[in-house]
C-alpha positions as MATLAB code, in Angstrom:
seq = 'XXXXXXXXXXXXXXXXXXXXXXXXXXXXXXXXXXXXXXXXXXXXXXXXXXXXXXXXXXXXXXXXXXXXXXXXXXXXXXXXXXXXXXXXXXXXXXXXXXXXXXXXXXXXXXXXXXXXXXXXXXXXXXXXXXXXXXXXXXXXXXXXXXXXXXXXXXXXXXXXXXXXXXXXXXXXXXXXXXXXXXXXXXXXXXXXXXXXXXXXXXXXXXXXXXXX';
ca = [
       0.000    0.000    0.000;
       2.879    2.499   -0.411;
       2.580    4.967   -2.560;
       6.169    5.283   -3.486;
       7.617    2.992   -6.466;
      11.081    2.175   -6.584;
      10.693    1.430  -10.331;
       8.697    2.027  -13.264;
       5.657    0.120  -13.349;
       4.113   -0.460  -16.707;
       0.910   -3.167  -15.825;
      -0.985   -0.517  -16.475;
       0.246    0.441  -19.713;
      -0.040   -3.217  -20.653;
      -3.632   -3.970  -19.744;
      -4.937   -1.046  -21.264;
      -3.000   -1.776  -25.086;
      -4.474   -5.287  -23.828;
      -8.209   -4.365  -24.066;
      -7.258   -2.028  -26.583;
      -6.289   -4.792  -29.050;
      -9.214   -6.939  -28.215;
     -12.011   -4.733  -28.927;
     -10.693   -4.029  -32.241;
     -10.401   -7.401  -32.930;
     -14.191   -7.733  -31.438;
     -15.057   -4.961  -33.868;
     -13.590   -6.081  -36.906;
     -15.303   -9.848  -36.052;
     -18.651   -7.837  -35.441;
     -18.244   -5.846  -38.807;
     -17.863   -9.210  -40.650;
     -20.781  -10.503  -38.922;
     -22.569   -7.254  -40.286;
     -21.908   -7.545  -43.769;
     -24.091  -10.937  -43.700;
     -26.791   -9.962  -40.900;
     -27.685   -7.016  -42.867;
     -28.361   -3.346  -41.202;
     -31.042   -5.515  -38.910;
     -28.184   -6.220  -36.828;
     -26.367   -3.483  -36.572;
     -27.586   -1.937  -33.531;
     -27.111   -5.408  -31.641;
     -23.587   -5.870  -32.978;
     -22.129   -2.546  -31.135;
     -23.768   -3.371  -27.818;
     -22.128   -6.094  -28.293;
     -18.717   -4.548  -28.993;
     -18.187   -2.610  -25.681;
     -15.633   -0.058  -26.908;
     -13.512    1.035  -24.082;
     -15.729    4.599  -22.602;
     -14.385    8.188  -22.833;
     -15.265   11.222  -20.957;
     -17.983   13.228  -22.821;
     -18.530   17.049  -22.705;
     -21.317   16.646  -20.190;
     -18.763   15.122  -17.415;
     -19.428   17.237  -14.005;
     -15.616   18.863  -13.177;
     -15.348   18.991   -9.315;
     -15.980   21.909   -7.483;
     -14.139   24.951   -7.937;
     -13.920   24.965   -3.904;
     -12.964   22.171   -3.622;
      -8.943   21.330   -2.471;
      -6.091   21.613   -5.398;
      -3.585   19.021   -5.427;
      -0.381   20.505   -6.131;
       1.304   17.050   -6.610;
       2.938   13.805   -4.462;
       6.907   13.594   -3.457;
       8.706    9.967   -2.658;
      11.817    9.904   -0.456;
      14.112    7.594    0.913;
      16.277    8.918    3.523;
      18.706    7.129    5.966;
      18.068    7.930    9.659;
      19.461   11.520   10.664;
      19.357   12.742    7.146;
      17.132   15.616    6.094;
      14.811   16.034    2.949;
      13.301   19.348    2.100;
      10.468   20.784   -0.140;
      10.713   24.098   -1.834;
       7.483   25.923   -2.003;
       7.490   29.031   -4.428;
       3.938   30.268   -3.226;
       2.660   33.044   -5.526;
      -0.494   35.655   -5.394;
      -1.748   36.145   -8.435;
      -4.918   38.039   -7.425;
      -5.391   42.136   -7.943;
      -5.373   42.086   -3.915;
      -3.196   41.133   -0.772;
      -3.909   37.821    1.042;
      -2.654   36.065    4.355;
      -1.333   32.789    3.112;
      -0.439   29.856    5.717;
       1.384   26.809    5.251;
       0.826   23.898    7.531;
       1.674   20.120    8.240;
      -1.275   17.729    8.746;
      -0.958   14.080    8.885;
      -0.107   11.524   11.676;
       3.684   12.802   11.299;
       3.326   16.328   10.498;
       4.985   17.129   13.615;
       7.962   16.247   12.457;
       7.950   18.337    9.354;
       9.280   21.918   10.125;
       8.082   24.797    8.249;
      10.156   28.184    7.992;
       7.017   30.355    7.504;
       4.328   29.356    8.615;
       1.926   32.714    8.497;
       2.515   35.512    5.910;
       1.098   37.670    3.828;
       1.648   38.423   -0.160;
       0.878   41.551   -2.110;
      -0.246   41.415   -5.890;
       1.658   39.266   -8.072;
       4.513   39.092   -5.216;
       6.133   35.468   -4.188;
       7.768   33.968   -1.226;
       9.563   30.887   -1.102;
       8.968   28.612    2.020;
      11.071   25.453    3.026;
       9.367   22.104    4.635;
      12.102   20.004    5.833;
      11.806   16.779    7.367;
      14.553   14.352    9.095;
      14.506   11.207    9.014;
      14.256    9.695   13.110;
      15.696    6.834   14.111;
      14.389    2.994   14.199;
      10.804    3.611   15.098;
       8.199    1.453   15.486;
       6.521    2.222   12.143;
       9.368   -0.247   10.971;
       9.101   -3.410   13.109;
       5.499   -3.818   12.808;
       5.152   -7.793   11.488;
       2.752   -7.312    9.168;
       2.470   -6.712    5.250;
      -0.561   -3.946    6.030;
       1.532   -0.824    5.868;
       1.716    2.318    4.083;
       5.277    4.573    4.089;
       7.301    4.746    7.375;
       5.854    8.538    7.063;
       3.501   10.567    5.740;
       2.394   14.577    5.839;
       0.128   16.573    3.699;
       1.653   19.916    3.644;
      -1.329   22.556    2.691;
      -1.148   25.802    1.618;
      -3.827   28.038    2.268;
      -4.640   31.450    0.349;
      -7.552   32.423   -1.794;
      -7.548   28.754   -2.465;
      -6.601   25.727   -0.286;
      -3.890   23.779   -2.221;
      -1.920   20.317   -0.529;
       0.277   18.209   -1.019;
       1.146   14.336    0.000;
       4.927   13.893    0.952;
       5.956   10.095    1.804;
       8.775    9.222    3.424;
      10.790    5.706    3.572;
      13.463    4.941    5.657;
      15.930    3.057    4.312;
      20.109    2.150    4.601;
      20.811    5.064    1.327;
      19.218    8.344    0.713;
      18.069    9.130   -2.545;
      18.093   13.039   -3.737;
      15.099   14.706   -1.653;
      15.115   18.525   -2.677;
      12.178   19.873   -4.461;
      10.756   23.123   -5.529;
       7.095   23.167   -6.228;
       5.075   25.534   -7.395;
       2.494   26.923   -5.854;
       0.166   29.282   -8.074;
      -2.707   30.902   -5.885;
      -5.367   32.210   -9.076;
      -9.396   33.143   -7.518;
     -11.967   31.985   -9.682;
     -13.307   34.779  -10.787;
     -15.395   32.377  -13.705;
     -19.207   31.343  -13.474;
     -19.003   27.653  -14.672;
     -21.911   26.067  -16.089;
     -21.794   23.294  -13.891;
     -22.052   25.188  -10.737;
     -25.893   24.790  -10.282;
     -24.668   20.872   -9.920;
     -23.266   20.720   -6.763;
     -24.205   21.080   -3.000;
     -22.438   20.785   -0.141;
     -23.811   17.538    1.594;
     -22.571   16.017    4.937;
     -20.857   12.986    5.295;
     -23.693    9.632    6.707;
     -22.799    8.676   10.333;
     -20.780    5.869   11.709;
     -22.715    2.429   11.056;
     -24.170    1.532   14.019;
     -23.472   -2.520   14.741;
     -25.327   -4.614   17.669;
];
């Protein structure tokens, strides 16, 4: 259940060429089968066919309030060593705003932020550091079991005119691999009346099941 890779993985790629392949070769069976059925059959051939689906034009985008996902960051580090996370946060609105970046998570204690409250003028920048080190032998590591996720785990958000986050994981392991990285972090309001707006509603979550 991590969700850091230590190499490519291509199943993906391969299972979709696979279906790929096989529903042209279902069509071109189907269009054989067509040229003796007559146009009678046609309609029953393509249900039969299942193309793979596409989005459409009348697909729902989420909510423009909804949270921004600025992206996900692997690292390995060996105990005592430190990565770090580079955010270049930018104001892009007409106005000021009070921007604050924050650690969330079961270990975002142990990510330190350099500024954690500010505020940015129009169109002005500031670049603020997240960095992490790596603790000792913890119990996160000697937990028998093959139900884990990382050793560690934050979501670092940024909060302006819009809330924007990020997922760092973090492995421990006997080598550190390079753990430096600038994101960007472009705050824009949505100043746009979407057609799709009169779709959503903000619903609460259903209770906890309730067992006997």
């Amino acid at each position: 259940m991590s969700r850091c890779k230590e190499k490519l993985d291509l199943d993906g790629v391969d299972e979709a060429l696979g279906k790929l392949i096989t529903a042209q070769l279902k069509f071109g069976k189907e269009a054989l089968k067509l040229l003796g059925d007559g146009c009678g059959g046609a309609i029953g051939a393509l249900k039969k066919i299942n193309l793979p689906k596409s989005d459409t034009c009348c697909d729902i985008p989420e909510p423009c309030w909804m949270p921004v996902q600025i992206g996900e960051i692997c690292c390995q580090l060996r105990p005592g060593d430190v990565g770090e996370i580079c955010f270049v946060v930018t104001n892009e609105n007409f106005r000021a705003h009070e921007y604050s970046v924050v650690a969330a998570g079961e270990h975002g204690n142990l990510v330190h932020i350099s500024d954690k409250l500010f505020n940015l003028g129009p169109k002005e920048r500031r670049v603020v550091s997240a960095k992490f080190k790596m603790p000792g032998k913890s119990s996160t590591q000697e937990r028998d079991s093959c139900c884990k996720c990382n050793d560690y785990e934050a979501v670092i958000w940024v909060q302006g005119c819009q809330n924007h986050y990020l997922n760092w994981y973090l492995n421990s392991s006997e080598k550190s691999s390079e753990c430096c990285h600038e994101v960007c972090v472009t705050d824009v309001p949505d100043n746009e009346l979407h057609w799709y707006d009169h779709f959503h509603v903000m619903k609460p979550c259903p209770g906890p099941i309730v067992t006997k």
